[in-house]
Each structure stands twice: as C-alpha cells, then as structure tokens.
CSV table of C-alpha atoms and ligand atoms in Angstrom, one decimal:
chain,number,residue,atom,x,y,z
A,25,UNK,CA,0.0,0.0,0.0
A,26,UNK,CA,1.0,3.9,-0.9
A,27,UNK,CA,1.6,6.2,1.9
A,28,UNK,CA,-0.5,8.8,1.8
A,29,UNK,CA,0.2,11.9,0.2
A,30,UNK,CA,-1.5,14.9,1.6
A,31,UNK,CA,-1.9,18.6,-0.7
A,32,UNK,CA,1.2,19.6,1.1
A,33,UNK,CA,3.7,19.3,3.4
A,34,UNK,CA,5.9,21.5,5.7
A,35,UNK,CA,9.3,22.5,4.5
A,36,UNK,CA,11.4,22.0,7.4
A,37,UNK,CA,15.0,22.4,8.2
A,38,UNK,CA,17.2,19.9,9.6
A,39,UNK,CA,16.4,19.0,13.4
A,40,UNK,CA,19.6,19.4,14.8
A,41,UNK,CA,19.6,23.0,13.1
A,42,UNK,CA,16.3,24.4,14.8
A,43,UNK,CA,17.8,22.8,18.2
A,44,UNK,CA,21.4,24.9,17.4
A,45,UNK,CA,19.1,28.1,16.6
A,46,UNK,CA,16.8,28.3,19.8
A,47,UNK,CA,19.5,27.4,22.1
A,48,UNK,CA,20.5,30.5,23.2
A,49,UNK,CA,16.6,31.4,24.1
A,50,UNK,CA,17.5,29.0,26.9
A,51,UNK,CA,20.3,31.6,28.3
A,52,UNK,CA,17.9,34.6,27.8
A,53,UNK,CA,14.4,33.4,28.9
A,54,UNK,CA,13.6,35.8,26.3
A,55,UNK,CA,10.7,33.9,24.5
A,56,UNK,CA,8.9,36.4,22.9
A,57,UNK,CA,7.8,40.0,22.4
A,58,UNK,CA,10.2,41.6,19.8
A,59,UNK,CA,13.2,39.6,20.8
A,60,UNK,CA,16.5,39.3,18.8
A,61,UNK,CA,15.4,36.3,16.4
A,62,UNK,CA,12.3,38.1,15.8
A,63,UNK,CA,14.6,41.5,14.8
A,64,UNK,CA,16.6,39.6,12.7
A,65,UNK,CA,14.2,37.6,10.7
A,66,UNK,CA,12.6,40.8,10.1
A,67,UNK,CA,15.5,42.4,8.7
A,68,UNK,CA,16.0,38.9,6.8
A,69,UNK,CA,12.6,39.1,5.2
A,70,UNK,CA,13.0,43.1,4.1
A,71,UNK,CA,16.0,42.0,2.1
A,72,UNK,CA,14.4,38.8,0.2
A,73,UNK,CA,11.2,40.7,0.1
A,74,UNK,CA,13.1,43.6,-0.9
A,75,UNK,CA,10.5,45.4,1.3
A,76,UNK,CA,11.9,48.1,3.0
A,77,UNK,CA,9.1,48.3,5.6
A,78,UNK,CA,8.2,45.2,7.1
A,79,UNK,CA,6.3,44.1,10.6
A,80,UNK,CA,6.3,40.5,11.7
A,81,UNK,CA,3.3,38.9,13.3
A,82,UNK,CA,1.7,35.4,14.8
A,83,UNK,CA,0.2,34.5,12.0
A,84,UNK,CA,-1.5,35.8,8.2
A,85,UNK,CA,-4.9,36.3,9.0
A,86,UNK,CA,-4.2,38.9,12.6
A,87,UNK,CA,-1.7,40.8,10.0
A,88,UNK,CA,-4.6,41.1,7.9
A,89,UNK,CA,-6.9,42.4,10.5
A,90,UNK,CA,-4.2,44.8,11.7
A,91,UNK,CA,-3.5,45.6,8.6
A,92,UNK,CA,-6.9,47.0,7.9
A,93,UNK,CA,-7.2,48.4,11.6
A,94,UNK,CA,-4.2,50.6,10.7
A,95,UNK,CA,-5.5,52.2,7.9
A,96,UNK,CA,-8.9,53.4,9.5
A,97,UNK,CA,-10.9,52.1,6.8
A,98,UNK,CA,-14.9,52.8,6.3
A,99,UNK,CA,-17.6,51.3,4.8
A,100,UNK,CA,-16.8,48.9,1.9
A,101,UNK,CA,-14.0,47.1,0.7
A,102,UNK,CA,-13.8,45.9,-2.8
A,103,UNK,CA,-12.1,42.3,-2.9
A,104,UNK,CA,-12.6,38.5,-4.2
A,105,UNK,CA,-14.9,35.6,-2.8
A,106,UNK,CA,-11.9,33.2,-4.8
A,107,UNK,CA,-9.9,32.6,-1.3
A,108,UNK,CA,-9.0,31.6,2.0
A,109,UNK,CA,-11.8,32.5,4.9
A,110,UNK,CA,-9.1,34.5,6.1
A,111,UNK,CA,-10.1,37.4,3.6
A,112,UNK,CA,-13.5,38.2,3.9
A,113,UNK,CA,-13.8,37.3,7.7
A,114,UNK,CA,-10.4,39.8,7.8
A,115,UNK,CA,-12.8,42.6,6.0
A,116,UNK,CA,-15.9,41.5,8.3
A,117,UNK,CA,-13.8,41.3,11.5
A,118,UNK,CA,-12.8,44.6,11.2
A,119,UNK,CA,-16.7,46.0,10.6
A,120,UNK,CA,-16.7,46.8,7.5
A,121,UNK,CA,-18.5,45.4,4.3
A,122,UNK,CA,-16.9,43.0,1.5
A,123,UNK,CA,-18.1,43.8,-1.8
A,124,UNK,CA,-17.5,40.8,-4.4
A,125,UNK,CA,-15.6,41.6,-7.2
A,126,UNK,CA,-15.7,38.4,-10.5
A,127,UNK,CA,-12.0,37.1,-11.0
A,128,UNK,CA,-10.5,36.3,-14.2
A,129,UNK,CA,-11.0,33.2,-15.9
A,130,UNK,CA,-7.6,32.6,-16.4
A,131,UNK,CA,-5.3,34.0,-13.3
A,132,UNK,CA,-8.5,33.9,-10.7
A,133,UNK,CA,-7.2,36.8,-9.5
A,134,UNK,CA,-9.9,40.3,-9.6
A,135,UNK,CA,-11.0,41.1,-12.7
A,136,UNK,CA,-10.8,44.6,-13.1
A,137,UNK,CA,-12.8,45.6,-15.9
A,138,UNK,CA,-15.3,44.6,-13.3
A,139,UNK,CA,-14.1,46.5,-10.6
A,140,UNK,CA,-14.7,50.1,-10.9
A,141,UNK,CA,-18.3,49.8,-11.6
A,142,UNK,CA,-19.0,48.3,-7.9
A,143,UNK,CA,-17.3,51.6,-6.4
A,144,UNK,CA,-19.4,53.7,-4.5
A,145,UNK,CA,-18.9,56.9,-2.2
A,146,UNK,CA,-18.9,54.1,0.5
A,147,UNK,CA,-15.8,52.5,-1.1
A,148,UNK,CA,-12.7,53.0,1.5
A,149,UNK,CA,-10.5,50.5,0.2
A,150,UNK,CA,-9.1,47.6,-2.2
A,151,UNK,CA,-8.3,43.9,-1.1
A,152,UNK,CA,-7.0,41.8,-3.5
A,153,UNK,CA,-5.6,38.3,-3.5
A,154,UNK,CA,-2.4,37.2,-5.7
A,155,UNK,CA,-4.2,33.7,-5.3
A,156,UNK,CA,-2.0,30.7,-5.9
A,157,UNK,CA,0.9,33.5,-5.9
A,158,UNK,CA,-0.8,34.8,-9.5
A,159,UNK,CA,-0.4,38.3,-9.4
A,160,UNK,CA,-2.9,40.6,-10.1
A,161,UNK,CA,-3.1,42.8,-12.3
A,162,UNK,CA,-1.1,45.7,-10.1
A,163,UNK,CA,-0.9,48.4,-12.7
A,164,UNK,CA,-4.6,48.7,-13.3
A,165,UNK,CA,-5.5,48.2,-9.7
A,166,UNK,CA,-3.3,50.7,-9.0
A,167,UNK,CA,-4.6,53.3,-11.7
A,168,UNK,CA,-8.3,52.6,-10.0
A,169,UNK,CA,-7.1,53.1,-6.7
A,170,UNK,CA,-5.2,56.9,-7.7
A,171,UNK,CA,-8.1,58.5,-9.2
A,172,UNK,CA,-10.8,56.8,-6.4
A,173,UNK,CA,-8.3,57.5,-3.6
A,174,UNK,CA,-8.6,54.2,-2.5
A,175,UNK,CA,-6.0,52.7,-0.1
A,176,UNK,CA,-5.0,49.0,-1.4
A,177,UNK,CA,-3.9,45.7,0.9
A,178,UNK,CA,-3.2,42.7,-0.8
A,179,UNK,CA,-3.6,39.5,0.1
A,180,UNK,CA,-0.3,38.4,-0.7
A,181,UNK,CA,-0.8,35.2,1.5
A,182,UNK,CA,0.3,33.0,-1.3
A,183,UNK,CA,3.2,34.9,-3.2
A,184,UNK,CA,6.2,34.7,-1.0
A,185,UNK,CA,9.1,35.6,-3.0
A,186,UNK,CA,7.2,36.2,-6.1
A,187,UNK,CA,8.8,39.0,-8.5
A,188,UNK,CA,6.9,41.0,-11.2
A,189,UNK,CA,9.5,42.6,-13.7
A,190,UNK,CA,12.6,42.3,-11.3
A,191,UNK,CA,10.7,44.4,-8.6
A,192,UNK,CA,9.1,42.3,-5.3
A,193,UNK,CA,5.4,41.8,-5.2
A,194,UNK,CA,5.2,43.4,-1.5
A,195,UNK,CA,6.0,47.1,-3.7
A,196,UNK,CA,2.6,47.2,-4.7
A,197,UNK,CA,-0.3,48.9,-2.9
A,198,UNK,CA,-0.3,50.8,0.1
A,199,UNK,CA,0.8,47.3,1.8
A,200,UNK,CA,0.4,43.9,1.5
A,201,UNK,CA,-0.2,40.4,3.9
A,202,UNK,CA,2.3,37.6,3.7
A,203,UNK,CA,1.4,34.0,5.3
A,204,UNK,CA,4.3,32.1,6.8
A,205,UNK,CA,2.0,29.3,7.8
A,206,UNK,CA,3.0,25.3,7.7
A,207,UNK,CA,1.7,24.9,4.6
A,208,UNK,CA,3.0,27.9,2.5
A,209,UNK,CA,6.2,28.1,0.6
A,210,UNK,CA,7.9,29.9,3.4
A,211,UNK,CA,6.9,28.7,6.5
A,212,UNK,CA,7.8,30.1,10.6
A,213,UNK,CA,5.1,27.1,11.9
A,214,UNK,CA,2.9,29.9,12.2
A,215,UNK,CA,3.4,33.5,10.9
A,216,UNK,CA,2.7,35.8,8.9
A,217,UNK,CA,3.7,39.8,7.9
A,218,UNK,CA,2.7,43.2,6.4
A,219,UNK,CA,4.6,45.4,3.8
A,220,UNK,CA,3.9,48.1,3.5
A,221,UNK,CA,4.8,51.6,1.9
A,222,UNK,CA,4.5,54.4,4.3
A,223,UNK,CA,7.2,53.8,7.3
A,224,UNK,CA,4.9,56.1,9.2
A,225,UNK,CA,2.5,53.1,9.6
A,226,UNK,CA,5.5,51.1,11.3
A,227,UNK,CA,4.2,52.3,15.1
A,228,UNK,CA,0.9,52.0,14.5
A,229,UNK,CA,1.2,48.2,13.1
A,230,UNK,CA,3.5,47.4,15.9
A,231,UNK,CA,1.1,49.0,18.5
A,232,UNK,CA,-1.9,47.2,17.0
A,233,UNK,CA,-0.2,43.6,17.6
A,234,UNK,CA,0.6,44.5,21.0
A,235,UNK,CA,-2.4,45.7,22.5
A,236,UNK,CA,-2.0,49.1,21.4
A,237,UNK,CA,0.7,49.6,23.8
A,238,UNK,CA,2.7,52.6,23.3
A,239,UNK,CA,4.4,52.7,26.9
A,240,UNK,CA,5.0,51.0,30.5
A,241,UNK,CA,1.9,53.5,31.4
A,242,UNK,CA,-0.1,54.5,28.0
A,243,UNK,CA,-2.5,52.6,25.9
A,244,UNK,CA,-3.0,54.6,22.6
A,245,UNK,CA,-4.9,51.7,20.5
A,246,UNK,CA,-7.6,49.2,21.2
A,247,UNK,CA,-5.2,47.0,19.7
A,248,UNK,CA,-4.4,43.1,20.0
A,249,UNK,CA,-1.6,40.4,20.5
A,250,UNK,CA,-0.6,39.2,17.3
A,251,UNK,CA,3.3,38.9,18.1
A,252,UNK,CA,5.6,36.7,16.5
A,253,UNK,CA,7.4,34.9,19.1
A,254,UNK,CA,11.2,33.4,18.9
A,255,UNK,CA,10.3,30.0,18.4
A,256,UNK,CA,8.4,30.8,15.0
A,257,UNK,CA,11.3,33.0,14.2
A,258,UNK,CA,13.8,30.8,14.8
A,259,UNK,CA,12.3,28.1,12.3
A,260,UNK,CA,11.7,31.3,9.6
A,261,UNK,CA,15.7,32.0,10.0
A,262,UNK,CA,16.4,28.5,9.5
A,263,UNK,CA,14.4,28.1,6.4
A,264,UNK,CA,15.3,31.1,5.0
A,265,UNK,CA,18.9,29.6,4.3
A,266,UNK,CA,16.6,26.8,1.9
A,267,UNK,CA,14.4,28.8,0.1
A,268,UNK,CA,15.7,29.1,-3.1
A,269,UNK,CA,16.5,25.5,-3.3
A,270,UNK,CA,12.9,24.3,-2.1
A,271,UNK,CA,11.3,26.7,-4.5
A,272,UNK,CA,13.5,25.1,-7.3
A,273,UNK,CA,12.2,21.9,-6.1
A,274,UNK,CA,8.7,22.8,-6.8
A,275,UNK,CA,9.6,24.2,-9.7
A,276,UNK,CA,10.4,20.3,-11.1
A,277,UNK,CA,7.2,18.8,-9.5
A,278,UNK,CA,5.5,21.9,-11.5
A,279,UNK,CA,6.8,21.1,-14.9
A,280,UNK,CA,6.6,17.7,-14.4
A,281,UNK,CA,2.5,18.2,-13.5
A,282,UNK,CA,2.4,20.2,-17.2
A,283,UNK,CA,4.1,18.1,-18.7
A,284,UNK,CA,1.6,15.3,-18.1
A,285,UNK,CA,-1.2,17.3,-18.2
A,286,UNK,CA,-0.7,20.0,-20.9
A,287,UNK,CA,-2.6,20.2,-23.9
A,288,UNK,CA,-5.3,17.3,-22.7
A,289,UNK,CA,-9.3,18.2,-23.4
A,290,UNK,CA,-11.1,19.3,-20.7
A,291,UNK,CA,-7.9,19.9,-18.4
A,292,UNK,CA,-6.8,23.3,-17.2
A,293,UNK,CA,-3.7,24.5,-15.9
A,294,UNK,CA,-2.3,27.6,-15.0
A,295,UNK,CA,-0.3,29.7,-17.7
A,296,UNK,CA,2.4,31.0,-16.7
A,297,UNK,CA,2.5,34.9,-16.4
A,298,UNK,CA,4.3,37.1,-18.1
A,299,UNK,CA,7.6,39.2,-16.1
A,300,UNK,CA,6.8,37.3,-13.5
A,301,UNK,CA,9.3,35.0,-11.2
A,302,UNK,CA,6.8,32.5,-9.8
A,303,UNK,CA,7.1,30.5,-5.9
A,304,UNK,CA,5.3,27.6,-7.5
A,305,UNK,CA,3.0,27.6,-4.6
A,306,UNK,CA,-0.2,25.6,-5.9
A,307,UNK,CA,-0.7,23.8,-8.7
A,308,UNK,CA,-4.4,24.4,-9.3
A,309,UNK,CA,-6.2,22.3,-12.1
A,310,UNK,CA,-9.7,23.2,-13.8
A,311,UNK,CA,-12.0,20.2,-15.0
A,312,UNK,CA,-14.1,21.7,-17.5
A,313,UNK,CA,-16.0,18.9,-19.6
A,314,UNK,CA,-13.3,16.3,-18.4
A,315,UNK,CA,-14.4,12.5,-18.8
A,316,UNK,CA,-14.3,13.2,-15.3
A,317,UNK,CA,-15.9,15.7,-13.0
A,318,UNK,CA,-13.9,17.5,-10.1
A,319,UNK,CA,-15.3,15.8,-8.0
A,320,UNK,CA,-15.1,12.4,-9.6
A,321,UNK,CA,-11.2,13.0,-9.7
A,322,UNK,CA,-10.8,13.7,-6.3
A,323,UNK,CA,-12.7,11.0,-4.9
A,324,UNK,CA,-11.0,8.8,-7.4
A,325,UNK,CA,-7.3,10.3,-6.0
A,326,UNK,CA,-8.8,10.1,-2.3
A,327,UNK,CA,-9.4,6.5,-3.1
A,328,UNK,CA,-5.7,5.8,-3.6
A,329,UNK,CA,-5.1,8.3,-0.4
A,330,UNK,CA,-4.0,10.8,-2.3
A,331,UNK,CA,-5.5,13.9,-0.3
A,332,UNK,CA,-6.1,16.7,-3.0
A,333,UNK,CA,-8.0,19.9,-2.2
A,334,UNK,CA,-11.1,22.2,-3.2
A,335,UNK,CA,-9.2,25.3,-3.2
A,336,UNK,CA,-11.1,27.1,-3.1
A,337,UNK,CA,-14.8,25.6,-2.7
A,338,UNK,CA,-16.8,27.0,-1.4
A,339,UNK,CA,-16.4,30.4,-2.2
A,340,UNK,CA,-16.8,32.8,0.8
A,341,UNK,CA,-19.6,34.9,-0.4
A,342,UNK,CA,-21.4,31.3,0.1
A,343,UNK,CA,-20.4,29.9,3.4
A,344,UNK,CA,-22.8,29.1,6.0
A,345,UNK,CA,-22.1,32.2,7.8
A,346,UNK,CA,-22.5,34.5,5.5
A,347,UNK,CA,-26.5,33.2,4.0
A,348,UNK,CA,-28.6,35.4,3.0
A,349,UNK,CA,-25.9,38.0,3.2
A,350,UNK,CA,-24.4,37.7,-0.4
A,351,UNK,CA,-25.7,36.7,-4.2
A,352,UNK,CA,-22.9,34.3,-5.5
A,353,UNK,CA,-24.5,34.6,-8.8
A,354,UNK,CA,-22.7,38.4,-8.7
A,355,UNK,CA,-19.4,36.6,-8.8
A,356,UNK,CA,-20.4,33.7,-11.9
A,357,UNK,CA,-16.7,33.3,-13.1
A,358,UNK,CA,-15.3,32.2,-9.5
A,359,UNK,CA,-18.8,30.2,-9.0
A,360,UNK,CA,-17.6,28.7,-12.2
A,361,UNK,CA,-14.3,27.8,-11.1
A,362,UNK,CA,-14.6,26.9,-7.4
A,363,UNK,CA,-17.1,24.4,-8.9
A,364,UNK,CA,-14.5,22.8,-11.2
A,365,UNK,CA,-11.1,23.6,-9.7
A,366,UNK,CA,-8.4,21.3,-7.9
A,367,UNK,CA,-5.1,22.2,-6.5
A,368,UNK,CA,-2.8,18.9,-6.6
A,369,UNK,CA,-0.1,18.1,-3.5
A,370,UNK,CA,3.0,20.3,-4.4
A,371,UNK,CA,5.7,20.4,-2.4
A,372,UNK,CA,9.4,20.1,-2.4
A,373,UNK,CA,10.0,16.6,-1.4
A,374,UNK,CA,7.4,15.3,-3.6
A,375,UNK,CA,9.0,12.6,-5.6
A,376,UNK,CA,8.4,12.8,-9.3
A,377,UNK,CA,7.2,9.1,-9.4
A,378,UNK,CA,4.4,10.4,-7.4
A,379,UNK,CA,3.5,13.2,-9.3
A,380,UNK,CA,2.9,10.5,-12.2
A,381,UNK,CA,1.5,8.4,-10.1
A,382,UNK,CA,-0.9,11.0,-9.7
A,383,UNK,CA,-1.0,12.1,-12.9
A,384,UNK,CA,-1.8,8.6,-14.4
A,385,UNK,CA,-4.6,8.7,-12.0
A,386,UNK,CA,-6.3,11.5,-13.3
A,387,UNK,CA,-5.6,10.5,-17.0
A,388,UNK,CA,-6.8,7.0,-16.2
A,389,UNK,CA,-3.1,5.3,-17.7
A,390,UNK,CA,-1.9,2.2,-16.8
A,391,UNK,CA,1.8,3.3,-14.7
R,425,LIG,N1,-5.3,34.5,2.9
R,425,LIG,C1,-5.2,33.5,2.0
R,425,LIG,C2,-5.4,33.6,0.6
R,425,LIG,C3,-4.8,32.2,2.6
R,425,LIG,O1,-4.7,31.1,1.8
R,425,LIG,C4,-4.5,32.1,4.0
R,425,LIG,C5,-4.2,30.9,4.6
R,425,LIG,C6,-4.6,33.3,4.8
R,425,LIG,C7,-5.0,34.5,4.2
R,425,LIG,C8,-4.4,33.3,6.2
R,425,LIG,O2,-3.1,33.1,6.6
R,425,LIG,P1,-2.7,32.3,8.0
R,425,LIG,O3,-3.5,33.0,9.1
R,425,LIG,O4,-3.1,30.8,7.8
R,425,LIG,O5,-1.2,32.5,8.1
R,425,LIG,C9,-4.6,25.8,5.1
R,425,LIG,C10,-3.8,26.7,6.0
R,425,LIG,O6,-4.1,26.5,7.4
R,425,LIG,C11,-4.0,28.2,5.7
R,425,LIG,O7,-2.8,28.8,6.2
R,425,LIG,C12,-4.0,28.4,4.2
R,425,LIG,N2,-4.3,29.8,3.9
R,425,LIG,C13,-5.0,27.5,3.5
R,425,LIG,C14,-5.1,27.7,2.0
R,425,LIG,O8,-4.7,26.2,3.8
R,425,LIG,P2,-6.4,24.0,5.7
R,425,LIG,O9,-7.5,24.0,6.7
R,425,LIG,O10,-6.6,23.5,4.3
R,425,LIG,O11,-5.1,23.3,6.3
R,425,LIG,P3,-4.9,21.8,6.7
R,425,LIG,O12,-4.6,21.8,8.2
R,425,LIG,O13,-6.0,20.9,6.2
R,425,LIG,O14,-3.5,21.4,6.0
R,425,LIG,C15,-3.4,21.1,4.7
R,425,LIG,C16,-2.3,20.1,4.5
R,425,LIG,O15,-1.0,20.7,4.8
R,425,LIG,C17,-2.4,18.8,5.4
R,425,LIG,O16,-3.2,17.9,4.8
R,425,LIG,C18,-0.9,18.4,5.5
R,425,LIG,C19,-0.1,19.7,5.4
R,425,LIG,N3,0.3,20.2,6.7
R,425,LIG,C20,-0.6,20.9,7.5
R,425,LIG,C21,-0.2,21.4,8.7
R,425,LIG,C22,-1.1,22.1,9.6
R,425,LIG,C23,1.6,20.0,7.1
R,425,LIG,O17,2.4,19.4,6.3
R,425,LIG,N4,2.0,20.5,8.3
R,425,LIG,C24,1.2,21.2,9.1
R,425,LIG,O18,1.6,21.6,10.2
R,425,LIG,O19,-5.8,25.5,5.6
C-alpha cells in the first residue's frame, strides 16, 4: 500500500539545526515580544522581500486584521470571494462590508474591468488576492485606486518571494499580507507579515499587535496580540537559508505536473504569467468537460489516499455564515471555477514518481 500523500507538506530544516538556533533562548528566557530572532528575521525578510518596511506577526490572517485596523478604513472594501476565509472574515472582522468583485477566468485573481463599476462613495478600500501567488493585475488596480483614492492591501498570502519585472510583489499597494503558515512556501510554523509603503505606519502596526501599547503607562490603540514569538522566528531563519532551493524543487514537480497534463481536453492548468518570477506555490487544475468531473477526480485520488484539495470551494460569499448575506451569482466566473477547480499536493520533497502516479490517476493510464 502507498503512503498517503496529503496537498502539502511542511518544509522544514534539519532537526539538529532548529535545536542549534533556539539554544541561546535558553540563556535569555527571552521567548517572545520583539526579541533578537524576531529582529533579525525581520531584517531577513525586508532584504528577500526587498520590502523596505516590514512588521512581523503570529500568523497571516491577525496581520490582515491589523492591517486594515491601521489604515482606519470605512464602509466597503472591494475584494474576491476566490480565497481563504481568512479574507473576507479579515474585511468582516474589522466592521466593515466585503463587496465581491468576479475574478478572471484565467489567473483567478480580480477582474478589473469589473471592478470600478462596484465603487461607490462608501468605497474605502481595495483587497486583492495574488491567489496561488498569481499576481494581479497591479498596474490597473493601482490606476483605479489613484483616481478613487482608495488605499490597497493585498492578500499576498500565497506569493512569498514572487517578483513582477525584477521588482518584489510586496512594492505594490499601500501594503500587502504575507502567510508564513506550515503549509505555504515559506513557512515560521505559524506566521505571517505586512509590507507596506508608508514607514509612518510602522508604530501604529506594531502598537496594533501589541495591545495598542505605546508605553510602560499609555494605551493609545484598542489594539491586539498578534506577536511573533522566537520559536516561530527561529524556524523562519532556519528556512530562509533553503528557500531558493525548495522553490527550485517545486519548480520540477510543477513542470513535471504540465508536462503530463498540458494540452489534454477538458484539463486546465495555470499559464504561466508574463515578467513574473513564480514561488510555484499551488498547482491548481480546472476540469471543464473532463471524462471526469472534479469531484469524480478527487474521490478517485482520495481513493488511492492521495489527499487533494477544493481550493477554493466554497467560495466565501457562500459559506454558511454568511447566508442570505451575499448573491454568488454576482461573482459567476469564481462560481464557475470553485465548482470545477483542484489544487494537486505540491511540495518540495514530492518525488516525481508520485506526481505520475498522480497524474496517471487523473488520466486513467496504466503506470
Ligand atoms: N489569505 C489566504 C489567501 C490564505 O490562503 C490564507 C491561509 C490566509 C489568508 C491566512 O493566513 P494564515 O493565518 O493561515 O497564516 C490551510 C492553511 O491553514 C492556511 O494557512 C492556508 N491559507 C489555507 C489555504 O490552507 P487548511 O485548513 O486547508 O489546512 P490543513 O490543516 O488541512 O493542512 C493542509 C495540508 O497541509 C495537510 O493535509 C498536511 C499539510 N500540513 C498541514 C499542517 C497544519 C503540514 O504538512 N504541516 C502542518 O503543520 O488551511
């Protein structure tokens, strides 16, 4: 019998590493608030990120909230129902109200031709999502933003180390959310950070994670605790030193996937974008009048414990705690997509016998 083989799986640095880098918490007691891993995996990130303004916190989805907290947003917020829960409940969190934007058919990331139609005078802000590290299209958000005066956070959850034209994807918009959680590229167990463009915003982002603190005896911000502590830090430094070698490592299961599964009917992969320097994050496939439906393949996969995912089914303008709140027939390109879409496991140690493995699964081959 196969071992399972789950959507993805932790990168992780060697054991006797991690045990090298968090020994000297045990001469400090220093375990967390701002401590001297946390520093210098901040500094580490602004250099790779080539982000010259950069806040660390416990995970993606509190530096999304605080994200939006600093920035003292109203009203609505224009962004995708194509994503994590961590987007929309991010927008609803922080009291304010997610308008649905369609996404393109071919990127999944907002479609904006169909964006500046849904702005009103209510309109405070932009979320985005570079989903599956896809990047969106920046230029023309960015356009839409100047002459509406929007401010513009991207959910950037996905696209760690992704480059558009040579310049880092965490230049665009007034700021932009990085996840650093198990299952992403980059990983700190837990984690997650903010970009962002204005160093002004620096205090107030690091107030917001620590309960709006500003002193031993003032309390400026209703803020929360979101802080990165030195254990999560301490695994970021250590897989920093990998990256480039566990992105190139996707990169191979990637072209193997396209190899296998370019160019058949009813299959859809991702093209790849122009300018841009991809993290090979996901590896979405769209069945679209496949001998097979979505569904069909991944029960099919499931029954040879191979554990894809719906990413992203359902859509968030259609969970449970949202009814009656939002038409998903506003949104008919992701409702078209979520319905069809799978990402495939992709993750550096996958062996390539296992990517045809899975492959010869979906395209019901003999091995
Ligand atoms: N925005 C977007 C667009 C996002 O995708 C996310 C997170 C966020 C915001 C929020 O960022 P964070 O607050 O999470 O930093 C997973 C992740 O938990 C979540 O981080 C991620 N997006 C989402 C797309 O996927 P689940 O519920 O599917 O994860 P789970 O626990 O089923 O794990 C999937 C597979 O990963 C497992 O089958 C095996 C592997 N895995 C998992 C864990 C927890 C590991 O190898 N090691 C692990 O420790 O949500």
């Amino acid at each position: 019998m196969n071992k399972p083989i789950q959507v993805t799986r932790s990168s992780m640095p060697k054991f006797e590493e991690y045990i090298e880098e968090i020994k000297d918490l045990w001469d400090s007691h220093w375990l967390t608030n701002m401590g001297i891993k946390h520093k210098q995996l901040e500094a580490e990130l602004s250099s790779y990120l080539y982000a010259p303004n950069i806040t660390l916190f416990t995970n993606g989805h509190l530096a999304l909230e605080c994200a939006i907290a600093a920035f003292n947003l109203t009203g609505e917020v224009i962004t995708t129902p194509f994503t994590f829960a961590s987007t929309t409940h991010a927008i609803v969190r922080d009291g304010l109200e997610p308008i649905f934007c369609d996404i393109n058919p071919d990127d999944y990331t907002i479609d904006t031709d169909k964006l500046e139609i849904l702005i009103t005078d209510k309109t405070s802000a932009i979320i985005p999502v570079h989903v599956y590290g896809n990047i969106c299209n920046v230029n023309e958000i960015e356009r839409i933003a100047k002459k509406h005066n929007l401010t513009v956070i991207y959910d950037a959850a996905h696209a760690f180390g992704v480059m558009i034209n040579g310049v880092g994807i965490a230049n665009f918009g007034d700021a932009s959310m990085f996840s650093f959680h198990a299952t992403k590229v980059f990983n700190t167990i837990e984690g997650g950070a903010i970009t962002f463009r204005n160093e002004k915003l620096t205090k107030r982002l690091n107030d917001l994670k620590n309960f709006g603190i500003i002193g031993p005896e003032s309390v400026e911000y209703v803020g929360g605790n979101a802080k990165m502590n030195e254990f999560q830090a301490a695994m970021g430094i250590c897989n920093l030193r990998y990256i480039e070698g566990e992105i190139e490592k996707r990169k191979a299961v990637v072209e193997r996937y396209v190899e296998r599964l370019n160019n058949i009917n009813g299959i859809k992969l991702s093209e790849p974008q122009l300018g841009v320097k991809s993290n090979y994050a996901y590896f979405p496939v769209v069945f679209d009048e496949y001998q097979m439906s979505r569904d069909e393949v991944f029960e099919k996969l499931k029954a040879e414990r191979i554990y894809a995912r719906k990413y992203f089914y359902p859509l968030t303008n259609n969970f449970e705690c949202y009814k009656d709140r939002f038409d998903v027939e506003k949104t008919p390109v992701a409702k078209y997509i979520a319905n069809r879409v799978l990402t495939l496991p992709l993750y550096a140690d996958l062996v390539l016998e296992d990517v045809d493995r899975i492959c010869n699964i979906i395209l019901n081959k003999q091995p």
